[in-house]
Tab-separated table of C-alpha atoms in Angstrom:
chain	number	residue	atom	x	y	z
K	1	UNK	CA	-14.590	-1.163	15.389
K	2	UNK	CA	-12.730	-2.626	18.358
K	3	UNK	CA	-15.586	-1.782	20.774
K	4	UNK	CA	-18.040	-3.373	18.344
K	5	UNK	CA	-15.956	-6.566	18.175
K	6	UNK	CA	-15.691	-6.709	21.988
K	7	UNK	CA	-19.470	-6.289	22.318
K	8	UNK	CA	-20.036	-9.092	19.806
K	9	UNK	CA	-17.559	-11.282	21.669
K	10	UNK	CA	-19.442	-10.705	24.919
K	11	UNK	CA	-22.725	-11.610	23.202
K	12	UNK	CA	-21.231	-14.850	21.926
K	13	UNK	CA	-19.936	-15.792	25.384
K	14	UNK	CA	-23.352	-15.075	26.946
K	15	UNK	CA	-24.962	-17.223	24.255
K	16	UNK	CA	-22.498	-19.998	25.016
K	17	UNK	CA	-23.360	-19.845	28.718
K	18	UNK	CA	-27.062	-20.112	27.863
K	19	UNK	CA	-26.432	-23.157	25.694
K	20	UNK	CA	-24.339	-24.896	28.343
K	21	UNK	CA	-27.035	-24.308	30.954
K	22	UNK	CA	-29.875	-25.708	28.803
K	23	UNK	CA	-31.219	-28.974	30.322
K	24	UNK	CA	-30.892	-32.011	28.097
K	25	UNK	CA	-33.513	-34.166	29.869
K	26	UNK	CA	-37.192	-34.225	28.996
K	27	UNK	CA	-39.872	-36.615	30.172
K	28	UNK	CA	-41.470	-37.337	26.793
K	29	UNK	CA	-40.148	-37.999	23.313
K	30	UNK	CA	-42.113	-35.076	21.910
K	31	UNK	CA	-40.562	-32.725	24.465
K	32	UNK	CA	-37.096	-34.015	23.640
K	33	UNK	CA	-37.748	-33.669	19.905
K	34	UNK	CA	-38.924	-30.086	20.437
K	35	UNK	CA	-35.774	-29.415	22.445
K	36	UNK	CA	-33.675	-30.971	19.660
K	37	UNK	CA	-35.277	-28.654	17.103
K	38	UNK	CA	-34.442	-25.712	19.355
K	39	UNK	CA	-30.808	-26.898	19.594
K	40	UNK	CA	-30.658	-27.299	15.795
K	41	UNK	CA	-31.985	-23.763	15.347
K	42	UNK	CA	-29.311	-22.423	17.693
K	43	UNK	CA	-26.715	-24.458	15.814
K	44	UNK	CA	-27.813	-22.867	12.524
K	45	UNK	CA	-27.428	-19.393	14.079
K	46	UNK	CA	-24.000	-20.310	15.441
K	47	UNK	CA	-22.881	-21.637	12.056
K	48	UNK	CA	-24.057	-18.414	10.405
K	49	UNK	CA	-22.084	-16.329	12.937
K	50	UNK	CA	-19.111	-18.655	12.539
K	51	UNK	CA	-19.187	-18.119	8.777
K	52	UNK	CA	-19.194	-14.336	9.324
K	53	UNK	CA	-16.249	-14.633	11.724
K	54	UNK	CA	-14.308	-16.789	9.225
K	55	UNK	CA	-15.061	-14.308	6.407
K	56	UNK	CA	-13.929	-11.445	8.638
K	57	UNK	CA	-10.665	-13.256	9.440
K	58	UNK	CA	-10.088	-13.982	5.755
K	59	UNK	CA	-10.735	-10.324	4.892
K	60	UNK	CA	-8.361	-9.114	7.623
K	61	UNK	CA	-5.619	-11.465	6.430
K	62	UNK	CA	-6.095	-10.161	2.884
K	63	UNK	CA	-5.799	-6.552	4.090
K	64	UNK	CA	-2.684	-7.440	6.068
K	65	UNK	CA	-1.126	-9.118	3.026
K	66	UNK	CA	-1.757	-6.025	0.896
K	67	UNK	CA	-0.454	-3.736	3.646
K	68	UNK	CA	2.703	-5.824	4.024
K	69	UNK	CA	3.323	-5.449	0.281
K	70	UNK	CA	2.936	-1.660	0.595
K	71	UNK	CA	5.298	-1.558	3.582
K	72	UNK	CA	7.865	-3.619	1.666
K	73	UNK	CA	7.703	-1.100	-1.202
K	74	UNK	CA	8.104	1.817	1.209
K	75	UNK	CA	11.051	0.124	2.930
K	76	UNK	CA	12.708	-0.493	-0.435
K	77	UNK	CA	12.045	3.106	-1.506
K	78	UNK	CA	13.461	4.372	1.809
K	79	UNK	CA	16.591	2.276	1.357
K	80	UNK	CA	17.177	3.532	-2.184
K	81	UNK	CA	16.460	7.153	-1.251
K	82	UNK	CA	18.873	6.916	1.675
K	83	UNK	CA	21.528	5.740	-0.757
K	84	UNK	CA	20.715	8.743	-2.976
K	85	UNK	CA	20.954	11.111	0.014
K	86	UNK	CA	24.371	9.683	0.912
K	87	UNK	CA	25.523	10.001	-2.710
K	88	UNK	CA	24.265	13.604	-2.847
K	89	UNK	CA	26.024	14.439	0.416
K	90	UNK	CA	29.289	13.086	-1.046
K	91	UNK	CA	28.812	15.229	-4.154
K	92	UNK	CA	28.114	18.259	-1.970
K	93	UNK	CA	31.320	17.570	-0.026
K	94	UNK	CA	33.324	17.240	-3.255
K	95	UNK	CA	31.739	20.370	-4.705
K	96	UNK	CA	32.495	22.308	-1.525
K	97	UNK	CA	36.132	21.263	-1.934
K	98	UNK	CA	36.081	22.604	-5.492
K	99	UNK	CA	34.543	25.858	-4.283
K	100	UNK	CA	37.308	26.255	-1.714
K	101	UNK	CA	39.925	25.430	-4.332
K	102	UNK	CA	38.445	28.029	-6.678
K	103	UNK	CA	38.328	30.575	-3.873
K	104	UNK	CA	42.026	29.949	-3.361
K	105	UNK	CA	42.626	30.423	-7.114
K	106	UNK	CA	40.580	33.611	-6.969
K	107	UNK	CA	42.712	34.924	-4.109
K	108	UNK	CA	45.868	34.087	-6.080
K	109	UNK	CA	44.409	35.730	-9.176
K	110	UNK	CA	43.541	38.837	-7.205
K	111	UNK	CA	47.180	39.121	-6.176
K	112	UNK	CA	48.263	38.721	-9.804
K	113	UNK	CA	45.686	41.263	-10.915
K	114	UNK	CA	46.879	43.705	-8.281
K	115	UNK	CA	50.445	43.276	-9.511
K	116	UNK	CA	49.344	43.785	-13.119
K	117	UNK	CA	47.372	46.843	-12.097
K	118	UNK	CA	50.550	48.363	-10.700
K	119	UNK	CA	52.456	47.419	-13.855
K	120	UNK	CA	49.853	49.039	-16.084
K	121	UNK	CA	49.657	52.152	-13.926
K	122	UNK	CA	53.445	52.410	-13.858
K	123	UNK	CA	53.459	52.225	-17.657
K	124	UNK	CA	50.818	54.936	-17.724
K	125	UNK	CA	52.972	57.176	-15.514
K	126	UNK	CA	55.981	56.580	-17.720
K	127	UNK	CA	53.866	57.406	-20.742
K	128	UNK	CA	52.746	60.634	-19.086
K	129	UNK	CA	56.328	61.680	-18.368
K	130	UNK	CA	57.334	61.062	-21.939
K	131	UNK	CA	54.409	63.151	-23.227
K	132	UNK	CA	52.134	60.261	-24.211
K	133	UNK	CA	48.351	60.045	-24.627
K	134	UNK	CA	46.835	62.150	-21.853
K	135	UNK	CA	43.357	60.584	-22.176
K	136	UNK	CA	44.751	57.097	-21.758
K	137	UNK	CA	46.829	58.097	-18.745
K	138	UNK	CA	43.920	59.786	-16.985
K	139	UNK	CA	41.667	56.761	-17.626
K	140	UNK	CA	44.173	54.303	-16.253
K	141	UNK	CA	45.227	56.312	-13.219
K	142	UNK	CA	41.621	57.253	-12.398
K	143	UNK	CA	40.321	53.644	-12.181
K	144	UNK	CA	39.016	52.424	-8.834
K	145	UNK	CA	40.143	48.798	-9.125
K	146	UNK	CA	41.420	46.283	-11.657
K	147	UNK	CA	37.955	45.602	-13.032
K	148	UNK	CA	37.307	49.274	-13.496
K	149	UNK	CA	40.776	49.672	-14.953
K	150	UNK	CA	40.193	47.016	-17.601
K	151	UNK	CA	36.864	48.491	-18.555
K	152	UNK	CA	38.266	52.017	-18.814
K	153	UNK	CA	41.329	50.883	-20.721
K	154	UNK	CA	39.308	49.189	-23.440
K	155	UNK	CA	37.021	52.191	-23.612
K	156	UNK	CA	39.722	54.578	-24.793
K	157	UNK	CA	40.529	54.652	-28.470
K	158	UNK	CA	44.249	54.552	-28.086
K	159	UNK	CA	45.817	51.863	-25.961
K	160	UNK	CA	49.439	50.928	-25.922
K	161	UNK	CA	49.909	47.635	-27.809
K	162	UNK	CA	51.808	46.008	-24.946
K	163	UNK	CA	49.163	47.130	-22.461
K	164	UNK	CA	46.403	45.827	-24.732
K	165	UNK	CA	47.803	42.265	-24.692
K	166	UNK	CA	48.320	42.385	-20.961
K	167	UNK	CA	44.838	43.722	-20.370
K	168	UNK	CA	43.257	41.128	-22.679
K	169	UNK	CA	45.057	38.266	-20.947
K	170	UNK	CA	44.018	39.615	-17.556
K	171	UNK	CA	40.405	39.972	-18.675
K	172	UNK	CA	40.342	36.401	-20.055
K	173	UNK	CA	41.723	35.035	-16.772
K	174	UNK	CA	39.149	36.956	-14.795
K	175	UNK	CA	36.236	35.850	-17.038
K	176	UNK	CA	37.313	32.185	-16.970
K	177	UNK	CA	37.592	32.104	-13.216
K	178	UNK	CA	34.246	33.834	-12.737
K	179	UNK	CA	32.634	31.320	-15.114
K	180	UNK	CA	34.106	28.377	-13.199
K	181	UNK	CA	33.016	29.859	-9.938
K	182	UNK	CA	29.463	30.367	-11.184
K	183	UNK	CA	29.243	26.805	-12.531
K	184	UNK	CA	30.439	25.284	-9.289
K	185	UNK	CA	28.195	27.470	-7.161
K	186	UNK	CA	25.209	26.637	-9.379
K	187	UNK	CA	25.971	22.922	-9.045
K	188	UNK	CA	26.348	23.255	-5.298
K	189	UNK	CA	23.032	25.085	-5.072
K	190	UNK	CA	21.349	22.400	-7.198
K	191	UNK	CA	22.789	19.614	-5.027
K	192	UNK	CA	21.641	21.324	-1.843
K	193	UNK	CA	18.137	21.727	-3.295
K	194	UNK	CA	18.168	18.066	-4.342
K	195	UNK	CA	19.236	17.006	-0.855
K	196	UNK	CA	16.458	19.093	0.693
K	197	UNK	CA	13.918	17.473	-1.621
K	198	UNK	CA	15.245	13.994	-0.844
K	199	UNK	CA	15.071	14.684	2.898
K	200	UNK	CA	11.493	15.927	2.501
K	201	UNK	CA	10.738	12.782	0.523
K	202	UNK	CA	12.204	10.636	3.295
K	203	UNK	CA	10.076	12.453	5.876
K	204	UNK	CA	6.969	11.721	3.807
K	205	UNK	CA	7.961	8.061	3.459
K	206	UNK	CA	8.501	7.825	7.221
K	207	UNK	CA	5.057	9.366	7.789
K	208	UNK	CA	3.449	6.877	5.415
K	209	UNK	CA	5.223	3.985	7.118
K	210	UNK	CA	4.099	5.184	10.569
K	211	UNK	CA	0.501	5.447	9.337
K	212	UNK	CA	0.602	1.995	7.783
K	213	UNK	CA	2.203	0.534	10.920
K	214	UNK	CA	-0.727	1.932	12.926
K	215	UNK	CA	-3.193	0.393	10.464
K	216	UNK	CA	-1.352	-2.925	10.777
K	217	UNK	CA	-1.664	-2.776	14.584
K	218	UNK	CA	-5.416	-2.151	14.266
K	219	UNK	CA	-5.783	-5.028	11.798
K	220	UNK	CA	-3.918	-7.400	14.112
K	221	UNK	CA	-6.091	-6.326	17.051
K	222	UNK	CA	-9.211	-6.976	14.973
K	223	UNK	CA	-7.773	-10.327	13.924
K	224	UNK	CA	-7.259	-11.327	17.567
K	225	UNK	CA	-10.838	-10.289	18.414
K	226	UNK	CA	-12.189	-12.214	15.425
K	227	UNK	CA	-10.106	-15.268	16.374
K	228	UNK	CA	-11.508	-15.125	19.931
K	229	UNK	CA	-15.049	-14.877	18.570
K	230	UNK	CA	-14.416	-17.770	16.185
K	231	UNK	CA	-13.029	-19.924	19.015
K	232	UNK	CA	-16.050	-19.118	21.208
K	233	UNK	CA	-18.442	-19.935	18.361
K	234	UNK	CA	-16.646	-23.216	17.667
K	235	UNK	CA	-16.937	-24.095	21.357
K	236	UNK	CA	-20.621	-23.176	21.260
K	237	UNK	CA	-21.123	-25.287	18.127
K	238	UNK	CA	-19.353	-28.254	19.753
K	239	UNK	CA	-21.553	-27.933	22.849
K	240	UNK	CA	-24.694	-27.845	20.711
K	241	UNK	CA	-23.548	-30.949	18.831
K	242	UNK	CA	-23.033	-32.730	22.148
K	243	UNK	CA	-26.510	-31.680	23.250
K	244	UNK	CA	-28.047	-32.895	20.011
K	245	UNK	CA	-26.177	-36.202	20.324
K	246	UNK	CA	-27.341	-36.580	23.952
K	247	UNK	CA	-30.909	-35.822	22.930
K	248	UNK	CA	-30.724	-38.404	20.131
K	249	UNK	CA	-29.521	-40.988	22.648
K	250	UNK	CA	-32.247	-39.983	25.124
K	251	UNK	CA	-34.942	-40.087	22.430
K	252	UNK	CA	-33.717	-43.492	21.253
K	253	UNK	CA	-33.595	-44.846	24.819
K	254	UNK	CA	-37.066	-43.478	25.585
K	255	UNK	CA	-38.523	-44.953	22.387
K	256	UNK	CA	-36.936	-48.346	23.216
K	257	UNK	CA	-38.292	-48.169	26.766
K	258	UNK	CA	-41.784	-47.341	25.504
K	259	UNK	CA	-41.614	-50.203	22.991
K	260	UNK	CA	-40.567	-52.583	25.764
K	261	UNK	CA	-43.456	-51.375	27.915
K	262	UNK	CA	-45.879	-51.898	25.022
K	263	UNK	CA	-44.496	-55.395	24.458
K	264	UNK	CA	-44.840	-56.251	28.159
K	265	UNK	CA	-48.403	-54.914	28.221
K	266	UNK	CA	-49.285	-56.906	25.113
K	267	UNK	CA	-47.807	-60.117	26.566
K	268	UNK	CA	-49.647	-59.562	29.864
K	269	UNK	CA	-52.948	-59.015	28.051
K	270	UNK	CA	-52.406	-62.136	25.939
K	271	UNK	CA	-51.746	-64.220	29.067
K	272	UNK	CA	-54.861	-62.804	30.750
K	273	UNK	CA	-56.975	-63.577	27.696
K	274	UNK	CA	-55.642	-67.128	27.563
K	275	UNK	CA	-56.370	-67.685	31.273
K	276	UNK	CA	-59.900	-66.320	30.935
K	277	UNK	CA	-60.570	-68.528	27.983
K	278	UNK	CA	-59.264	-71.592	29.830
K	279	UNK	CA	-61.456	-70.797	32.851
K	280	UNK	CA	-64.529	-70.416	30.677
K	281	UNK	CA	-63.914	-73.719	28.985
K	282	UNK	CA	-63.426	-75.475	32.355
K	283	UNK	CA	-66.693	-74.087	33.707
K	284	UNK	CA	-68.561	-75.184	30.598
K	285	UNK	CA	-67.114	-78.651	30.919
K	286	UNK	CA	-68.244	-78.969	34.604
K	287	UNK	CA	-71.820	-78.019	33.788
K	288	UNK	CA	-72.131	-80.636	30.985
K	289	UNK	CA	-74.180	-83.852	31.424
K	290	UNK	CA	-73.275	-86.224	34.227
K	291	UNK	CA	-72.835	-88.917	31.665
K	292	UNK	CA	-69.718	-87.281	30.681
K	293	UNK	CA	-68.381	-86.878	34.271
K	294	UNK	CA	-65.714	-89.518	33.738
K	295	UNK	CA	-64.438	-87.682	30.788
K	296	UNK	CA	-61.771	-85.177	31.739
K	297	UNK	CA	-61.683	-81.906	29.826
K	298	UNK	CA	-58.748	-81.547	27.568
K	299	UNK	CA	-56.872	-78.346	27.811
K	300	UNK	CA	-56.425	-76.647	24.642
K	301	UNK	CA	-53.501	-74.456	24.223
K	302	UNK	CA	-53.972	-71.190	22.532
K	303	UNK	CA	-51.124	-69.365	21.089
K	304	UNK	CA	-50.129	-66.846	23.757
K	305	UNK	CA	-47.451	-65.130	21.940
K	306	UNK	CA	-48.484	-62.199	19.928
K	307	UNK	CA	-46.265	-60.626	17.543
K	308	UNK	CA	-45.470	-57.108	18.407
K	309	UNK	CA	-44.487	-54.817	15.645
K	310	UNK	CA	-42.391	-51.796	16.294
K	311	UNK	CA	-42.197	-48.742	14.156
K	312	UNK	CA	-38.996	-46.735	13.881
K	313	UNK	CA	-39.185	-42.996	13.554
K	314	UNK	CA	-37.100	-41.329	10.913
K	315	UNK	CA	-34.491	-39.091	12.352
K	316	UNK	CA	-33.845	-35.839	10.517
K	317	UNK	CA	-31.182	-33.299	11.251
K	318	UNK	CA	-31.145	-29.751	9.962
K	319	UNK	CA	-27.798	-28.800	8.556
K	320	UNK	CA	-26.898	-25.138	8.180
K	321	UNK	CA	-25.661	-24.804	4.637
K	322	UNK	CA	-23.002	-22.181	4.149
K	323	UNK	CA	-22.244	-20.797	0.770
K	324	UNK	CA	-19.325	-18.613	-0.123
K	325	UNK	CA	-18.991	-16.437	-3.143
K	326	UNK	CA	-15.386	-16.280	-4.309
K	327	UNK	CA	-14.191	-12.729	-4.673
K	328	UNK	CA	-13.252	-11.863	-8.209
K	329	UNK	CA	-10.001	-10.037	-8.778
K	330	UNK	CA	-10.510	-8.431	-12.144
K	331	UNK	CA	-7.476	-6.600	-13.397
K	332	UNK	CA	-8.089	-4.035	-16.077
K	333	UNK	CA	-5.897	-4.093	-19.145
K	334	UNK	CA	-4.955	-0.630	-20.399
K	335	UNK	CA	-6.398	0.338	-23.732
K	336	UNK	CA	-3.779	0.250	-26.436
K	337	UNK	CA	-2.558	3.748	-27.166
K	338	UNK	CA	-4.138	5.312	-24.072
K	339	UNK	CA	-1.096	6.656	-22.266
K	340	UNK	CA	-3.349	8.712	-19.962
K	341	UNK	CA	-4.783	5.668	-18.143
K	342	UNK	CA	-2.116	3.010	-18.612
K	343	UNK	CA	-0.399	4.057	-15.376
K	344	UNK	CA	-3.532	3.760	-13.204
K	345	UNK	CA	-2.471	0.222	-12.241
K	346	UNK	CA	0.330	1.724	-10.111
K	347	UNK	CA	-1.879	4.115	-8.129
K	348	UNK	CA	-1.650	2.945	-4.510
K	349	UNK	CA	0.815	0.206	-5.511
K	350	UNK	CA	4.042	2.159	-5.994
K	351	UNK	CA	6.605	4.333	-4.263
K	352	UNK	CA	8.794	7.244	-5.424
K	353	UNK	CA	12.525	6.611	-5.620
K	354	UNK	CA	14.887	9.287	-6.933
K	355	UNK	CA	16.631	7.560	-9.853
K	356	UNK	CA	14.244	4.579	-9.642
K	357	UNK	CA	12.505	2.796	-12.517
K	358	UNK	CA	15.716	2.220	-14.453
K	359	UNK	CA	15.948	-1.520	-13.826
K	360	UNK	CA	13.351	-4.231	-14.406
K	361	UNK	CA	13.510	-5.053	-10.709
K	362	UNK	CA	12.482	-1.469	-9.823
K	363	UNK	CA	9.613	-1.592	-12.308
K	364	UNK	CA	8.410	-4.977	-11.031
K	365	UNK	CA	8.306	-3.494	-7.508
K	366	UNK	CA	6.614	-0.247	-8.614
K	367	UNK	CA	9.599	1.975	-7.787
K	368	UNK	CA	9.694	4.996	-10.134
K	369	UNK	CA	10.796	8.581	-10.305
K	370	UNK	CA	8.912	11.070	-12.464
K	371	UNK	CA	10.822	10.653	-15.738
K	372	UNK	CA	11.130	6.853	-15.588
K	373	UNK	CA	7.362	6.567	-15.031
K	374	UNK	CA	6.665	8.738	-18.103
K	375	UNK	CA	9.050	6.597	-20.160
K	376	UNK	CA	7.376	3.384	-18.896
K	377	UNK	CA	3.854	4.688	-19.624
K	378	UNK	CA	4.693	5.637	-23.209
K	379	UNK	CA	6.520	2.331	-23.716
K	380	UNK	CA	3.292	0.496	-22.834
K	381	UNK	CA	1.572	2.113	-25.809
K	382	UNK	CA	4.448	1.533	-28.210
K	383	UNK	CA	6.225	4.890	-28.011
K	384	UNK	CA	9.976	4.868	-27.290
K	385	UNK	CA	11.213	7.892	-25.351
K	386	UNK	CA	14.729	6.573	-24.851
K	387	UNK	CA	16.548	3.738	-23.148
K	388	UNK	CA	15.611	2.731	-19.602
K	389	UNK	CA	18.854	4.011	-18.099
K	390	UNK	CA	19.170	7.292	-20.020
K	391	UNK	CA	15.775	8.961	-19.581
K	392	UNK	CA	15.559	12.135	-17.458
K	393	UNK	CA	13.556	15.342	-17.318
K	394	UNK	CA	16.313	16.994	-19.365
K	395	UNK	CA	16.000	14.411	-22.176
K	396	UNK	CA	12.189	14.411	-22.096
K	397	UNK	CA	11.802	18.180	-22.403
K	398	UNK	CA	13.576	18.041	-25.764
K	399	UNK	CA	11.295	15.303	-27.158
K	400	UNK	CA	8.294	15.916	-29.396
K	401	UNK	CA	6.973	19.403	-30.047
K	402	UNK	CA	6.674	22.245	-27.576
K	403	UNK	CA	3.104	23.606	-27.301
K	404	UNK	CA	1.561	26.425	-25.291
K	405	UNK	CA	0.029	25.706	-21.893
K	406	UNK	CA	-3.291	27.099	-23.101
K	407	UNK	CA	-3.573	24.437	-25.831
K	408	UNK	CA	-2.329	21.363	-23.932
K	409	UNK	CA	-4.254	18.109	-24.372
K	410	UNK	CA	-4.392	14.772	-22.508
K	411	UNK	CA	-1.182	12.864	-23.154
K	412	UNK	CA	1.055	15.962	-23.276
K	413	UNK	CA	4.071	16.121	-20.984
K	414	UNK	CA	3.916	18.895	-18.363
K	415	UNK	CA	6.981	20.165	-16.481
K	416	UNK	CA	7.390	21.763	-13.054
K	417	UNK	CA	10.190	23.764	-11.432
K	418	UNK	CA	11.144	21.889	-8.241
K	419	UNK	CA	14.755	21.536	-7.078
K	420	UNK	CA	15.756	22.788	-10.537
K	421	UNK	CA	14.198	24.226	-13.686
K	422	UNK	CA	11.835	21.620	-15.211
K	423	UNK	CA	12.859	19.237	-12.412
K	424	UNK	CA	9.556	17.298	-12.392
K	425	UNK	CA	7.463	15.864	-15.252
K	426	UNK	CA	4.069	14.184	-15.582
K	427	UNK	CA	1.406	13.297	-18.157
K	428	UNK	CA	-1.561	15.652	-18.506
K	429	UNK	CA	-4.878	13.771	-18.142
K	430	UNK	CA	-7.258	16.705	-18.667
K	431	UNK	CA	-9.400	18.745	-16.302
K	432	UNK	CA	-6.391	20.518	-14.820
K	433	UNK	CA	-4.877	17.239	-13.567
K	434	UNK	CA	-1.821	15.138	-14.386
K	435	UNK	CA	-0.580	11.664	-13.517
K	436	UNK	CA	2.997	11.100	-12.437
K	437	UNK	CA	5.316	9.565	-9.869
K	438	UNK	CA	4.988	12.013	-6.970
K	439	UNK	CA	7.541	12.049	-4.156
K	440	UNK	CA	4.870	11.971	-1.437
K	441	UNK	CA	2.578	9.243	-2.786
K	442	UNK	CA	4.214	7.297	-5.589
K	443	UNK	CA	2.192	7.172	-8.821
K	444	UNK	CA	-0.889	9.353	-8.366
K	445	UNK	CA	-3.137	11.855	-10.120
K	446	UNK	CA	-2.536	15.417	-8.868
K	447	UNK	CA	-4.163	18.792	-9.369
K	448	UNK	CA	-2.082	21.342	-11.261
K	449	UNK	CA	-4.756	24.034	-11.296
K	450	UNK	CA	-4.205	25.136	-7.699
K	451	UNK	CA	-1.902	24.573	-4.749
K	452	UNK	CA	1.691	23.334	-4.900
K	453	UNK	CA	1.759	22.108	-8.500
K	454	UNK	CA	0.051	25.223	-9.830
K	455	UNK	CA	2.718	27.335	-8.088
K	456	UNK	CA	5.522	25.219	-9.580
K	457	UNK	CA	4.158	24.663	-13.098
K	458	UNK	CA	6.813	26.018	-15.438
K	459	UNK	CA	4.472	26.454	-18.420
K	460	UNK	CA	6.650	24.023	-20.394
K	461	UNK	CA	4.411	21.554	-22.302
K	462	UNK	CA	5.621	18.958	-24.812
K	463	UNK	CA	3.443	16.982	-27.218
K	464	UNK	CA	4.861	13.565	-28.140
């Protein structure tokens, strides 16, 4: 495109040089009028090219305006996602502290358990010496560790009542701590997965911004080329106007000169005719009878002035008419009840923000995450899936009726396992595709029959 613009620019400059070098003097009016017609034809071509250059500039400015809007959305999405990354990192730090605290509790519990193990074993030895239950003693003393001891102790039919309470309390402590530890570790794992997804999202946003920045550079370069071409064409048009004006003046001066010459020739001829007539009359008078010799001939004056009429030529100028057809910006209104297509307005005009779409400002700027987009889409067709601030994939998967993946229809909610189970949701549109707020593109239609989404489809489908 840039090479093409440069070539066109060179052509315009060559054309301008040709115009400037065109002589503006001609010997006859007809030659000057022919030259004027040629100048007017060139002017029409220049005006046509100028209109194209102006349309190109207008188009480039429109593209830049749209691109700036997209960059603003990406910058806003980047800012919000960075805030989410920082928040997630803080949660990870806090959760790591809890893990360390639990590990310390576990170490303390292990010491307590070891002490209780010795107590129980000592009781078992005492019971053996006093002739107690041999099976119980062998089970207790044969255990490998406290966990094995507890399991063996509860397996025997006869357990000392005091030992039973101690064992039960120990088992409850161990189970509670293991449960806490699992919950914290699961949360930590989920947070780390979320952070990884957010960082991947940020990388995709940065890539999009870099691509759009490159497009903006190209558009600005094209704009500069178009502006240069427009300036050259305007200069060419101005030169042609000057030539046409000079030719008009030359034609007018030549016509006036020719009229003056005609008037002079007519006056000269009239004077010659009058002199000839006077001479003829004098000769006739001399040759008349001698009786009339004393009579002097009377000079008769003949009107010598002849009226000269001049005709003015009509001057016509050819104007290059330029017409412009205003571009129509027809926005489609979603069909009432059609949740499958209502979100198409955001395709190419939105960005993904984790936790976005929960304020009117986010929605106005096209900033959604997957669940907030689904809520918005259903709200447009009169279906309430929950308040703006409370919706999530966890709340959505419990809405409506669960159906099998083999019987899903357009409008059903489809879930995907991403950073967590059912961590992503979209609206099935049919043909193995779904629409949703995707982390890499914003609102878009994606294929769930193959590739990434097929691999992560959980099989969970909900019909609202």
